[in-house]
Short mmCIF file of C-alpha atoms in Angstrom, two decimals:
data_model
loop_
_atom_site.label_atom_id
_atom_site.label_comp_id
_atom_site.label_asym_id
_atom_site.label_seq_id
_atom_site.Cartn_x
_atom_site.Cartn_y
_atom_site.Cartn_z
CA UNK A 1 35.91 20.39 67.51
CA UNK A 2 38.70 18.88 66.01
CA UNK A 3 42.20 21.28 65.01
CA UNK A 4 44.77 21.09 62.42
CA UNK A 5 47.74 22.22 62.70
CA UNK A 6 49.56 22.06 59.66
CA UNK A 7 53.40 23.18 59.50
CA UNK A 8 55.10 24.60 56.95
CA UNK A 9 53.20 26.98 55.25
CA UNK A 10 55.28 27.12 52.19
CA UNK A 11 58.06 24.97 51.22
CA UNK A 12 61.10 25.22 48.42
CA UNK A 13 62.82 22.07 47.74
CA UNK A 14 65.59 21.37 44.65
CA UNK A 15 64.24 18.65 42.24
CA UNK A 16 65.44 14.99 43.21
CA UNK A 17 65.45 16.06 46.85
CA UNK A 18 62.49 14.87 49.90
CA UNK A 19 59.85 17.40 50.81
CA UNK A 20 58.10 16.60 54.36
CA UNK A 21 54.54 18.17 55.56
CA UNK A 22 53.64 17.50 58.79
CA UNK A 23 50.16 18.00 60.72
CA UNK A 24 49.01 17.51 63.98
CA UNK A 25 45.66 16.89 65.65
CA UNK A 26 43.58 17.36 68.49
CA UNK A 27 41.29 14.74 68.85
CA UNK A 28 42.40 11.36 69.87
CA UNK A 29 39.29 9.48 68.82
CA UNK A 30 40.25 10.80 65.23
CA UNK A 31 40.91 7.52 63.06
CA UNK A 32 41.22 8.73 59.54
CA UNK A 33 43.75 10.99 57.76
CA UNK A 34 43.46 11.91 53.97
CA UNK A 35 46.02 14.24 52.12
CA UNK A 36 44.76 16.53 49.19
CA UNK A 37 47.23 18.04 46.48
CA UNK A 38 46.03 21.34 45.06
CA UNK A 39 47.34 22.27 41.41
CA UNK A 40 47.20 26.51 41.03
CA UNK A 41 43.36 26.78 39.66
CA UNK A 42 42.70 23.48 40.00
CA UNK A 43 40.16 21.63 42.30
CA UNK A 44 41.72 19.66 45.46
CA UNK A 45 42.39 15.74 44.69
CA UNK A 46 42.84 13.07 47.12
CA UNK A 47 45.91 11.89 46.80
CA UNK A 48 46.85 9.23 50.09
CA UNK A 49 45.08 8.15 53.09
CA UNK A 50 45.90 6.21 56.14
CA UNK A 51 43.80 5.16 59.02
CA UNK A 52 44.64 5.07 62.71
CA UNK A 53 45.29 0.86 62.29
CA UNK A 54 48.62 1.23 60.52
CA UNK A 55 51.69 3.44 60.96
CA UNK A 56 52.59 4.06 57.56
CA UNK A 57 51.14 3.97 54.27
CA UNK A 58 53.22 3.97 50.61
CA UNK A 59 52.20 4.92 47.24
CA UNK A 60 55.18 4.93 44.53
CA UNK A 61 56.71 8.47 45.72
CA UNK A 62 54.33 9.36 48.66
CA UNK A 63 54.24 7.85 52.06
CA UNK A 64 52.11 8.89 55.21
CA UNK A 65 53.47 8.16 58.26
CA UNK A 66 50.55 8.25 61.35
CA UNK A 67 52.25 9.14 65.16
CA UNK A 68 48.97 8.54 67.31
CA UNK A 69 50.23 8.67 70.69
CA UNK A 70 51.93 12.71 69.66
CA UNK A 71 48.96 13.23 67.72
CA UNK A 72 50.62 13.87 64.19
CA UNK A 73 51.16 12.55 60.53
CA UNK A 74 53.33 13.68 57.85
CA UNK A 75 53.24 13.76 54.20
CA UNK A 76 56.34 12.35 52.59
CA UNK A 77 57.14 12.67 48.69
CA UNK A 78 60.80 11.51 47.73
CA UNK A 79 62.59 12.18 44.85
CA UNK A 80 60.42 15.56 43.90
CA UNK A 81 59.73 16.57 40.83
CA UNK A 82 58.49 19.75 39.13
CA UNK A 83 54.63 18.73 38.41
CA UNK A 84 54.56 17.94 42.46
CA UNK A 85 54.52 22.13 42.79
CA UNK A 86 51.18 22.39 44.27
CA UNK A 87 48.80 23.32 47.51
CA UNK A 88 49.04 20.22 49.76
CA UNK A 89 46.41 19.92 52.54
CA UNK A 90 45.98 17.46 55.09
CA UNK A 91 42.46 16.60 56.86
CA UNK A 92 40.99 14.80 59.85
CA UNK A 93 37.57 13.87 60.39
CA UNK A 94 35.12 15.92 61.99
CA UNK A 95 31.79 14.60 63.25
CA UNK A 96 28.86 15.66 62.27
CA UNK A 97 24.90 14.79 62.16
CA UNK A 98 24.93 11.15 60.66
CA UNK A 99 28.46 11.18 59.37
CA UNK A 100 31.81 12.69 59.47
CA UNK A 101 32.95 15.88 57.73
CA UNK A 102 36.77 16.87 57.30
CA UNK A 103 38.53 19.79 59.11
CA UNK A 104 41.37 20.95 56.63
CA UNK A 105 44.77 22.37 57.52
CA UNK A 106 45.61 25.92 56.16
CA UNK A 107 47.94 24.04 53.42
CA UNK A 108 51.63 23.52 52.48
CA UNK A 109 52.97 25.28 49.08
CA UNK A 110 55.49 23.39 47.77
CA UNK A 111 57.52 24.64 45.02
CA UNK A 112 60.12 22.04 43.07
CA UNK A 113 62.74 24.20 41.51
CA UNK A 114 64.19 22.33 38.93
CA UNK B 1 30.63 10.48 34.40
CA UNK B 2 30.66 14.12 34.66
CA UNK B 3 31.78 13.84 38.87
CA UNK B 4 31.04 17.36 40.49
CA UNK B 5 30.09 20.04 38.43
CA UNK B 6 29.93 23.92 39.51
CA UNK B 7 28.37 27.49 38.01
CA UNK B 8 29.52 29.63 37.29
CA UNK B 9 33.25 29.18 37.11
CA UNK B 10 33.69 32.91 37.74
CA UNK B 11 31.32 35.58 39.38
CA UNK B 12 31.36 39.58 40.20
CA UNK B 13 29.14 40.76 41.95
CA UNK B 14 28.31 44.31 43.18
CA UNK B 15 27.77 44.34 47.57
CA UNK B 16 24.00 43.67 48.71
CA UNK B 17 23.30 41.43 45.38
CA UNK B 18 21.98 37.81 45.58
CA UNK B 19 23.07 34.53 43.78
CA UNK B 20 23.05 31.18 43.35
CA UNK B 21 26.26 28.97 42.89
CA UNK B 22 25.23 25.48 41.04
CA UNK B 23 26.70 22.27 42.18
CA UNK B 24 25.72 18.93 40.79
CA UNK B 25 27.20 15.68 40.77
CA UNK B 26 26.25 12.37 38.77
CA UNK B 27 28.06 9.93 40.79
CA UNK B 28 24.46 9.07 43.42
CA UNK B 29 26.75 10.76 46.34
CA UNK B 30 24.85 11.17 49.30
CA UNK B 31 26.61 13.52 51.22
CA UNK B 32 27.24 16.73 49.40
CA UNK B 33 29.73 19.59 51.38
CA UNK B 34 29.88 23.67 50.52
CA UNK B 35 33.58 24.84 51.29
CA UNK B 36 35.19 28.01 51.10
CA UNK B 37 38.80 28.80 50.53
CA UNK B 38 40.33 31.78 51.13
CA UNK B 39 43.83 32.38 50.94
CA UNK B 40 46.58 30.50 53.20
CA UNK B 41 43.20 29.74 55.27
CA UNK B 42 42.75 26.16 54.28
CA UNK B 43 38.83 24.83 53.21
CA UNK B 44 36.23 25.89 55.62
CA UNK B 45 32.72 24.14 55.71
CA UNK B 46 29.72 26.39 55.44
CA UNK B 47 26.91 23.52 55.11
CA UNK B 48 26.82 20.13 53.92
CA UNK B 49 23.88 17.81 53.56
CA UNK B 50 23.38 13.95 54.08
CA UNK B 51 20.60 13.25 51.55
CA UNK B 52 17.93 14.88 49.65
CA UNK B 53 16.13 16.83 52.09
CA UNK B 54 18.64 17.36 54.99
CA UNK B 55 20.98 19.62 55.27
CA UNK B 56 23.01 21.35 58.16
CA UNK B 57 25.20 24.50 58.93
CA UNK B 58 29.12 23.49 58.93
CA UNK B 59 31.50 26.10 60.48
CA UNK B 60 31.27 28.95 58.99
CA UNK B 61 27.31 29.40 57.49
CA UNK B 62 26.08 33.00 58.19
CA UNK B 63 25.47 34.82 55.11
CA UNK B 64 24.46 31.78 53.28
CA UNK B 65 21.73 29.30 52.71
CA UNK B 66 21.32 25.61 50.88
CA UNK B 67 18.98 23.58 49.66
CA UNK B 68 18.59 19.86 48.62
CA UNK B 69 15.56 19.33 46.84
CA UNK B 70 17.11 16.12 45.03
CA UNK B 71 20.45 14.03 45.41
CA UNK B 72 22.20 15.53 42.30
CA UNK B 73 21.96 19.14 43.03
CA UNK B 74 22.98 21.21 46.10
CA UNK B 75 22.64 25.03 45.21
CA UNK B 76 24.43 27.69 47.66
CA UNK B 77 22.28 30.81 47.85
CA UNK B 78 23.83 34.16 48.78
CA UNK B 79 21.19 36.83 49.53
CA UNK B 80 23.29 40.08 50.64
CA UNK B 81 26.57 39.59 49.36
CA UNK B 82 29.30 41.47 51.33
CA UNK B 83 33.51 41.89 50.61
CA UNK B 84 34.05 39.31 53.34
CA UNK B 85 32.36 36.54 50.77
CA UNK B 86 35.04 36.96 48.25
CA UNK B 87 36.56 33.48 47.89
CA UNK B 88 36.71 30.22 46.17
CA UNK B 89 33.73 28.08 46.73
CA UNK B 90 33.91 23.95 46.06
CA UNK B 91 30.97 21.75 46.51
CA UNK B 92 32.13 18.28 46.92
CA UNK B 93 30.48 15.29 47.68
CA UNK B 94 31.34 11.55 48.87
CA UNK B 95 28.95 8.37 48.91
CA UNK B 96 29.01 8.25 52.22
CA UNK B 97 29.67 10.13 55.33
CA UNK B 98 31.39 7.03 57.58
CA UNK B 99 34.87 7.27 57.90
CA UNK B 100 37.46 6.47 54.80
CA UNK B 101 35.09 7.14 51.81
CA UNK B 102 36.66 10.41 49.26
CA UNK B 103 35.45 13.44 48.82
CA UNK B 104 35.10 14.51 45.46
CA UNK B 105 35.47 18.01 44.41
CA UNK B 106 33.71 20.71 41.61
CA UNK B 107 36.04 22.68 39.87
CA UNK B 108 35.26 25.67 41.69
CA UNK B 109 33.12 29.12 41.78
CA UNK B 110 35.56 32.33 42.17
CA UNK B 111 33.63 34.92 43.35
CA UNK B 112 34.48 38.54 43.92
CA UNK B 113 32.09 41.17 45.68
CA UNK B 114 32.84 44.40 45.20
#
């Protein structure tokens, strides 16, 4: 089945600066890649997505950038701020009967020091 | 809408006990997914169903058992709980199980076996 590889496993950046989480992946067929951010106690929330059509994908602070031929995408979130301290996990899809499930990563803590 | 909704939020229970975690969503999901997270080990998939009536084991399914008797609920039995079942359990569900369409998560069930 499809792995995740998901690298770093914890992450401390200074306020203002870039944090990058990157993933890798097994299966070429896989065609869709969804990031989840995890608040402490809170429930995991989709928070970006790209498929395997495009290369990168934007939203405000966050970008995804999708490397198909070395099998890996990366989470990008500029200018960080405090309230982005949280779990993030990436995903790929998984097939199952009639549908597609999603193999997680192990997940990135990120702490934003102010 | 309520989304995904999970009892208890918290659970102890003693070793060789049974129980029932409650998940329900409001949102006519088809596809409804049991994970398991356990610490700096990602989301693991014990079953997930594709409509009232069907379900199937996901990765990691011994010690458990589901049902889906209707499309809003999809209850997680445990019948001989044991240490290694201490975790986090979300239920989350998506409309569909084709590539692309959100999962949705429950708040969560943390449950400690002692």
């Amino acid at each position: 089945g499809e792995n995740v590889e998901q690298h770093p496993s914890t992450l401390s950046v200074q306020e203002g600066d870039s944090a990058v989480i990157k993933c890798t992946y097994s299966d070429s067929a896989s065609n869709y890649f969804p990031w989840y951010k995890q608040e402490l106690g809170k429930r995991p929330q989709l928070i970006i997505d790209i498929r395997s059509n495009v290369g990168e994908k934007k939203d405000q602070r966050i970008a995804v950038t999708l490397n198909k031929t070395a099998k890996h995408f990366s989470l990008h979130i500029t200018e960080t701020q405090p309230e982005d301290s949280a779990v993030y996990f990436c995903a790929a899809p998984k097939p199952v009967d009639s549908g597609y499930a999603l193999n997680f990563g192990k997940g990135t803590s990120l702490l934003v020091t102010p | 809408n309520a989304g995904v909704t999970q009892t208890p939020k918290f659970r102890i229970l003693k070793i060789g006990q049974s129980m029932t975690l409650q998940c329900a969503q409001d949102m006519n999901h088809n596809y409804m997914y049991w994970y398991r997270q356990d610490p700096g080990m990602g989301l693991k998939l014990i079953y997930y169903s594709v409509g009232a009536g069907i379900t199937d084991k996901g990765e990691v399914p011994n010690g458990y058992n589901v049902s889906r008797s209707t499309t809003e609920d999809f209850p997680l039995r445990l019948e001989l709980a044991a240490p290694s079942q201490t975790s986090v359990y979300f239920c989350a569900s998506s409309y569909s199980g084709s590539i692309g369409y959100e999962q949705y998560f429950g708040p969560g069930t943390r449950l400690t076996v002692t």
